[in-house]
mmCIF file of C-alpha atoms in Angstrom:
data_model
loop_
_atom_site.group_PDB
_atom_site.id
_atom_site.type_symbol
_atom_site.label_atom_id
_atom_site.label_comp_id
_atom_site.label_asym_id
_atom_site.label_seq_id
_atom_site.Cartn_x
_atom_site.Cartn_y
_atom_site.Cartn_z
ATOM 1 C CA MET A 1 17.129 38.796 21.095
ATOM 2 C CA SER A 2 16.749 41.212 18.210
ATOM 3 C CA TRP A 3 14.421 43.805 16.713
ATOM 4 C CA ILE A 4 12.848 43.242 13.301
ATOM 5 C CA GLN A 5 10.592 45.279 11.031
ATOM 6 C CA PRO A 6 7.979 42.634 10.123
ATOM 7 C CA SER A 7 7.032 44.277 6.841
ATOM 8 C CA THR A 8 10.565 43.840 5.445
ATOM 9 C CA GLY A 9 12.280 41.299 7.675
ATOM 10 C CA ASP A 10 15.115 43.809 8.308
ATOM 11 C CA ARG A 11 16.889 43.559 11.644
ATOM 12 C CA MET A 12 17.417 46.702 13.734
ATOM 13 C CA SER A 13 19.676 47.555 16.584
ATOM 14 C CA HIS A 14 18.122 48.216 20.015
ATOM 15 C CA PRO A 15 18.987 51.971 19.902
ATOM 16 C CA ASP A 16 17.459 52.289 16.408
ATOM 17 C CA ALA A 17 14.298 50.470 17.462
ATOM 18 C CA ILE A 18 13.869 52.650 20.514
ATOM 19 C CA ALA A 19 14.468 55.777 18.427
ATOM 20 C CA GLN A 20 11.753 54.635 15.966
ATOM 21 C CA MET A 21 9.318 54.072 18.821
ATOM 22 C CA ALA A 22 10.200 57.449 20.293
ATOM 23 C CA SER A 23 9.207 59.068 16.997
ATOM 24 C CA GLY A 24 5.576 58.210 17.649
ATOM 25 C CA ARG A 25 3.377 60.217 19.950
ATOM 26 C CA VAL A 26 1.682 56.927 20.912
ATOM 27 C CA VAL A 27 3.557 53.650 21.290
ATOM 28 C CA LEU A 28 1.461 50.502 21.850
ATOM 29 C CA LEU A 29 3.408 47.590 23.433
ATOM 30 C CA GLY A 30 1.513 44.350 23.037
ATOM 31 C CA GLU A 31 1.539 41.224 25.123
ATOM 32 C CA GLN A 32 0.110 37.841 25.722
ATOM 33 C CA HIS A 33 -0.857 38.342 29.298
ATOM 34 C CA ASP A 34 0.627 35.133 30.734
ATOM 35 C CA LEU A 35 4.067 35.193 29.057
ATOM 36 C CA PRO A 36 6.946 36.527 31.212
ATOM 37 C CA GLY A 37 9.083 37.309 28.139
ATOM 38 C CA ASP A 38 6.418 39.688 26.816
ATOM 39 C CA HIS A 39 6.586 41.715 29.955
ATOM 40 C CA ARG A 40 10.370 41.832 29.882
ATOM 41 C CA PHE A 41 10.063 43.252 26.365
ATOM 42 C CA GLN A 42 7.720 45.934 27.668
ATOM 43 C CA GLU A 43 10.047 46.748 30.578
ATOM 44 C CA LEU A 44 13.018 47.186 28.211
ATOM 45 C CA ALA A 45 10.987 49.292 25.828
ATOM 46 C CA LEU A 46 9.693 51.571 28.540
ATOM 47 C CA ALA A 47 13.134 52.142 30.006
ATOM 48 C CA GLY A 48 14.487 52.991 26.521
ATOM 49 C CA LEU A 49 11.583 55.303 25.719
ATOM 50 C CA ALA A 50 11.977 57.146 29.012
ATOM 51 C CA ALA A 51 15.492 58.054 28.019
ATOM 52 C CA HIS A 52 14.419 59.420 24.624
ATOM 53 C CA VAL A 53 11.310 61.491 25.240
ATOM 54 C CA PRO A 54 10.885 64.399 27.664
ATOM 55 C CA VAL A 55 7.487 63.312 29.065
ATOM 56 C CA LEU A 56 6.307 59.668 29.024
ATOM 57 C CA GLU A 57 3.062 58.377 30.477
ATOM 58 C CA VAL A 58 2.243 54.665 30.588
ATOM 59 C CA GLY A 59 -1.292 53.426 30.054
ATOM 60 C CA PHE A 60 -2.416 50.018 31.306
ATOM 61 C CA GLU A 61 -5.236 47.783 30.087
ATOM 62 C CA MET A 62 -5.048 46.076 33.465
ATOM 63 C CA PHE A 63 -6.586 48.949 35.443
ATOM 64 C CA PRO A 64 -10.110 50.404 35.196
ATOM 65 C CA ARG A 65 -10.386 54.169 35.479
ATOM 66 C CA PHE A 66 -11.735 54.203 38.977
ATOM 67 C CA VAL A 67 -8.327 53.127 40.360
ATOM 68 C CA GLN A 68 -6.517 56.164 38.863
ATOM 69 C CA PRO A 69 -5.943 57.858 42.257
ATOM 70 C CA ILE A 70 -4.267 54.647 43.490
ATOM 71 C CA LEU A 71 -1.924 54.591 40.485
ATOM 72 C CA ASP A 72 -0.984 58.191 41.234
ATOM 73 C CA ARG A 73 -0.172 57.290 44.860
ATOM 74 C CA TRP A 74 1.921 54.334 43.787
ATOM 75 C CA VAL A 75 4.048 56.388 41.396
ATOM 76 C CA SER A 76 4.579 58.991 44.135
ATOM 77 C CA GLY A 77 6.082 56.250 46.321
ATOM 78 C CA ARG A 78 3.461 56.574 49.031
ATOM 79 C CA MET A 79 2.338 52.910 49.266
ATOM 80 C CA SER A 80 3.773 49.412 49.465
ATOM 81 C CA GLU A 81 3.467 46.835 46.741
ATOM 82 C CA ALA A 82 1.081 44.784 48.893
ATOM 83 C CA ALA A 83 -1.174 47.769 49.475
ATOM 84 C CA PHE A 84 -1.063 48.730 45.815
ATOM 85 C CA LEU A 85 -2.218 45.253 44.720
ATOM 86 C CA GLN A 86 -4.918 45.181 47.369
ATOM 87 C CA GLU A 87 -6.324 48.654 46.720
ATOM 88 C CA THR A 88 -6.385 48.202 42.923
ATOM 89 C CA ARG A 89 -8.227 44.898 43.484
ATOM 90 C CA TRP A 90 -5.679 43.167 41.328
ATOM 91 C CA GLU A 91 -6.874 39.607 41.903
ATOM 92 C CA GLU A 92 -10.479 40.528 41.278
ATOM 93 C CA VAL A 93 -10.045 42.869 38.342
ATOM 94 C CA TRP A 94 -7.159 41.297 36.422
ATOM 95 C CA GLY A 95 -6.176 38.010 38.084
ATOM 96 C CA PHE A 96 -2.920 37.199 36.308
ATOM 97 C CA PRO A 97 0.095 36.671 38.596
ATOM 98 C CA PRO A 98 1.217 40.101 39.817
ATOM 99 C CA GLU A 99 4.849 38.995 39.513
ATOM 100 C CA LEU A 100 4.485 39.272 35.741
ATOM 101 C CA TYR A 101 3.708 42.990 35.988
ATOM 102 C CA LEU A 102 5.471 44.245 39.120
ATOM 103 C CA PRO A 103 8.823 44.919 37.366
ATOM 104 C CA ILE A 104 6.954 47.294 34.954
ATOM 105 C CA PHE A 105 5.176 48.970 37.849
ATOM 106 C CA ARG A 106 8.519 49.451 39.596
ATOM 107 C CA VAL A 107 9.998 51.066 36.477
ATOM 108 C CA CYS A 108 7.134 53.540 36.417
ATOM 109 C CA ARG A 109 7.604 54.363 40.106
ATOM 110 C CA ASP A 110 11.427 54.519 39.966
ATOM 111 C CA LEU A 111 11.437 56.822 36.861
ATOM 112 C CA SER A 112 8.341 58.788 37.991
ATOM 113 C CA LEU A 113 6.418 57.840 34.873
ATOM 114 C CA PRO A 114 2.700 58.575 35.380
ATOM 115 C CA MET A 115 0.600 55.415 35.185
ATOM 116 C CA VAL A 116 -2.753 55.728 33.375
ATOM 117 C CA ALA A 117 -5.796 53.425 33.875
ATOM 118 C CA LEU A 118 -7.145 52.724 30.349
ATOM 119 C CA ASN A 119 -9.978 50.296 31.098
ATOM 120 C CA VAL A 120 -13.607 50.409 32.109
ATOM 121 C CA PRO A 121 -15.430 48.080 34.516
ATOM 122 C CA ARG A 122 -16.317 44.723 32.993
ATOM 123 C CA PRO A 123 -20.079 45.127 33.644
ATOM 124 C CA LEU A 124 -20.018 48.129 31.240
ATOM 125 C CA VAL A 125 -18.345 45.985 28.567
ATOM 126 C CA SER A 126 -21.045 43.341 28.970
ATOM 127 C CA LYS A 127 -23.852 45.884 28.952
ATOM 128 C CA ILE A 128 -22.768 47.598 25.763
ATOM 129 C CA GLY A 129 -21.961 44.297 24.149
ATOM 130 C CA ARG A 130 -25.490 43.113 24.907
ATOM 131 C CA ASP A 131 -27.540 46.279 24.444
ATOM 132 C CA GLY A 132 -25.497 48.395 22.034
ATOM 133 C CA TRP A 133 -23.861 51.808 22.299
ATOM 134 C CA SER A 134 -27.082 53.438 23.380
ATOM 135 C CA ALA A 135 -26.394 51.790 26.790
ATOM 136 C CA LEU A 136 -23.379 54.039 27.315
ATOM 137 C CA PRO A 137 -24.079 55.796 30.633
ATOM 138 C CA PRO A 138 -24.527 59.608 30.382
ATOM 139 C CA GLU A 139 -21.881 60.110 33.094
ATOM 140 C CA ASP A 140 -19.265 58.608 30.802
ATOM 141 C CA ALA A 141 -20.245 60.550 27.726
ATOM 142 C CA GLY A 142 -17.767 63.365 28.515
ATOM 143 C CA TRP A 143 -14.743 61.213 27.754
ATOM 144 C CA PHE A 144 -16.064 58.055 26.123
ATOM 145 C CA SER A 145 -17.698 58.063 22.674
ATOM 146 C CA PRO A 146 -19.142 55.112 20.728
ATOM 147 C CA ALA A 147 -16.650 53.164 18.603
ATOM 148 C CA VAL A 148 -16.544 53.545 14.844
ATOM 149 C CA PRO A 149 -17.726 50.294 13.267
ATOM 150 C CA ALA A 150 -15.222 47.468 13.110
ATOM 151 C CA SER A 151 -13.494 47.114 9.750
ATOM 152 C CA ALA A 152 -14.069 43.977 7.698
ATOM 153 C CA GLY A 153 -10.450 43.010 8.328
ATOM 154 C CA TYR A 154 -10.818 43.343 12.066
ATOM 155 C CA ARG A 155 -13.996 41.255 12.081
ATOM 156 C CA ARG A 156 -12.229 38.514 10.150
ATOM 157 C CA TYR A 157 -9.270 38.662 12.492
ATOM 158 C CA LEU A 158 -11.455 38.389 15.623
ATOM 159 C CA PHE A 159 -13.490 35.547 14.102
ATOM 160 C CA GLU A 160 -10.431 33.457 13.292
ATOM 161 C CA MET A 161 -8.715 34.281 16.605
ATOM 162 C CA THR A 162 -11.788 32.969 18.496
ATOM 163 C CA GLY A 163 -11.924 29.659 16.672
ATOM 164 C CA GLY A 164 -13.335 30.414 13.218
ATOM 165 C CA ARG A 165 -16.209 28.484 11.766
ATOM 166 C CA ARG A 166 -17.115 25.287 13.603
ATOM 167 C CA PRO A 167 -20.334 23.231 14.039
ATOM 168 C CA ASP A 168 -20.893 24.180 17.653
ATOM 169 C CA ARG A 169 -20.683 27.932 17.005
ATOM 170 C CA LYS A 170 -23.699 30.106 16.494
ATOM 171 C CA ALA A 171 -21.881 32.676 14.323
ATOM 172 C CA GLN A 172 -20.733 31.011 11.087
ATOM 173 C CA SER A 173 -18.897 33.877 9.500
ATOM 174 C CA PRO A 174 -17.255 37.180 10.507
ATOM 175 C CA ASP A 175 -20.254 39.052 9.074
ATOM 176 C CA ASP A 176 -22.908 36.991 10.801
ATOM 177 C CA PRO A 177 -25.071 39.183 13.049
ATOM 178 C CA ALA A 178 -24.638 36.536 15.744
ATOM 179 C CA PHE A 179 -21.005 37.730 16.006
ATOM 180 C CA ASP A 180 -21.950 41.388 16.570
ATOM 181 C CA ARG A 181 -22.179 41.113 20.361
ATOM 182 C CA PHE A 182 -18.642 39.806 20.687
ATOM 183 C CA VAL A 183 -17.255 42.398 18.316
ATOM 184 C CA ARG A 184 -19.055 45.191 20.080
ATOM 185 C CA ALA A 185 -17.701 44.080 23.478
ATOM 186 C CA GLN A 186 -14.181 43.943 22.036
ATOM 187 C CA GLN A 187 -14.650 47.459 20.706
ATOM 188 C CA VAL A 188 -15.685 48.770 24.126
ATOM 189 C CA TRP A 189 -12.117 47.952 25.253
ATOM 190 C CA ASP A 190 -10.553 49.307 22.047
ATOM 191 C CA ARG A 191 -12.519 52.558 22.290
ATOM 192 C CA SER A 192 -11.944 53.075 25.982
ATOM 193 C CA PHE A 193 -8.175 52.647 25.555
ATOM 194 C CA ALA A 194 -8.210 55.100 22.610
ATOM 195 C CA CYS A 195 -10.415 57.686 24.295
ATOM 196 C CA THR A 196 -8.339 57.636 27.468
ATOM 197 C CA ILE A 197 -5.117 58.066 25.457
ATOM 198 C CA VAL A 198 -6.627 61.028 23.600
ATOM 199 C CA GLU A 199 -7.727 62.517 26.899
ATOM 200 C CA ARG A 200 -4.225 62.280 28.327
ATOM 201 C CA LEU A 201 -2.590 63.681 25.173
ATOM 202 C CA ALA A 202 -4.873 66.700 25.404
ATOM 203 C CA ALA A 203 -4.146 67.174 29.118
ATOM 204 C CA THR A 204 -0.365 67.060 28.730
ATOM 205 C CA PRO A 205 0.814 68.734 25.516
ATOM 206 C CA GLY A 206 4.090 67.276 24.356
ATOM 207 C CA ALA A 207 3.614 64.008 26.268
ATOM 208 C CA HIS A 208 4.197 60.619 24.713
ATOM 209 C CA ILE A 209 1.926 57.755 25.730
ATOM 210 C CA ALA A 210 3.010 54.107 25.892
ATOM 211 C CA GLY A 211 0.183 51.568 26.156
ATOM 212 C CA ILE A 212 0.565 48.152 27.815
ATOM 213 C CA ILE A 213 -2.211 46.251 26.022
ATOM 214 C CA GLY A 214 -3.067 42.702 24.973
ATOM 215 C CA ARG A 215 -1.815 42.074 21.431
ATOM 216 C CA GLY A 216 -5.282 41.043 20.237
ATOM 217 C CA HIS A 217 -6.218 44.719 20.414
ATOM 218 C CA LEU A 218 -3.197 45.778 18.311
ATOM 219 C CA GLU A 219 -2.199 43.217 15.681
ATOM 220 C CA TYR A 220 -2.302 44.339 12.053
ATOM 221 C CA ARG A 221 -3.083 47.842 13.394
ATOM 222 C CA PHE A 222 -6.710 46.922 13.962
ATOM 223 C CA GLY A 223 -8.563 47.554 17.203
ATOM 224 C CA VAL A 224 -7.101 50.429 19.230
ATOM 225 C CA VAL A 225 -5.181 51.828 16.254
ATOM 226 C CA GLU A 226 -8.334 52.117 14.157
ATOM 227 C CA GLN A 227 -10.161 53.855 17.019
ATOM 228 C CA LEU A 228 -7.259 56.272 17.567
ATOM 229 C CA ALA A 229 -7.300 57.098 13.848
ATOM 230 C CA SER A 230 -11.007 57.899 14.069
ATOM 231 C CA LEU A 231 -10.074 60.347 16.823
ATOM 232 C CA ASP A 232 -7.416 61.988 14.620
ATOM 233 C CA VAL A 233 -4.431 60.372 16.361
ATOM 234 C CA LEU A 234 -2.347 58.946 13.543
ATOM 235 C CA ASP A 235 1.174 59.100 14.978
ATOM 236 C CA VAL A 236 1.053 55.565 16.428
ATOM 237 C CA ILE A 237 3.748 52.876 16.594
ATOM 238 C CA VAL A 238 2.849 49.261 17.375
ATOM 239 C CA ALA A 239 5.533 46.970 18.765
ATOM 240 C CA LEU A 240 4.949 43.311 19.528
ATOM 241 C CA PRO A 241 7.087 40.551 21.110
ATOM 242 C CA SER A 242 7.610 37.288 19.292
ATOM 243 C CA LYS A 243 9.444 34.036 19.946
ATOM 244 C CA HIS A 244 10.302 33.673 16.274
ATOM 245 C CA ALA A 245 10.997 36.078 13.436
ATOM 246 C CA PRO A 246 7.533 36.915 12.062
ATOM 247 C CA GLU A 247 6.526 36.336 8.493
ATOM 248 C CA ARG A 248 6.950 39.348 6.266
ATOM 249 C CA GLU A 249 3.603 40.932 6.916
ATOM 250 C CA GLU A 250 2.441 44.133 8.538
ATOM 251 C CA ILE A 251 1.383 42.599 11.877
ATOM 252 C CA ALA A 252 3.167 45.469 13.629
ATOM 253 C CA ASP A 253 5.638 48.246 12.984
ATOM 254 C CA LEU A 254 8.315 46.543 15.104
ATOM 255 C CA SER A 255 8.796 43.015 16.473
ATOM 256 C CA PHE A 256 10.999 42.108 19.455
ATOM 257 C CA VAL A 257 12.173 38.562 18.776
ATOM 258 C CA GLN A 258 12.937 36.634 21.951
ATOM 259 C CA GLY A 259 13.822 33.410 20.516
ATOM 260 C CA GLY A 260 6.850 29.185 19.481
ATOM 261 C CA ASN A 261 4.522 31.879 20.529
ATOM 262 C CA SER A 262 1.008 30.636 20.183
ATOM 263 C CA HIS A 263 -1.902 33.074 20.225
ATOM 264 C CA THR A 264 -4.674 32.381 22.699
ATOM 265 C CA VAL A 265 -7.585 34.398 24.090
ATOM 266 C CA ASP A 266 -5.088 35.656 26.685
ATOM 267 C CA ALA A 267 -3.878 37.963 23.904
ATOM 268 C CA PHE A 268 -6.975 40.070 24.533
#
């Protein structure tokens, strides 16, 4: 296992990589949801960050905002693992094997790291994807604002990641209006993660936020990073796991090489 800067191919020591991550106010730790090694990378990164920054909060794509009180109770040590999974409706809301994530949840509890629910209910994602940002409920307007339009690069990335041009597909290019609904839905997630991170930064001056998020929202600093930039949060580090040394390209600021990692829709 080793750390690499993808833009240069240079290797880094674990302490130097953690120190670089700790220099960012926001650190986004990507994953393919079903890969155990990706979650081990996140666990190691969180433990290292907790030793370097005075206040660390950990945001999770896996949890919608309505379960925030349950996350608070878990971190305080006032519930069992079985009760935590039941009350957060893990099987219904996320569905991936909890064993992949429990070591990370235990780190947060054992180190008293506040856990933050970054997501919104899936029906809201579908509604805005279908009807546009005017469908954003008034009760969410206090914390959640419409996304800035997706960049051309992000649209190309999403189009290729979802199969590219093929005869059975309605959208035939990244700019095809038939692709707008998918892009808008993807941006509901990107924007909700970014808005919640900004909310927590404002609530806890001096805090650092680590985000546990599917890599499809982070690669090439698209997605969440672009939404954070539109909200004036620029001090962001993206770290991604990989089974092989990545090509020399700016897919992330740091890559944790574990030693063929295929990208699937589980990256989102």
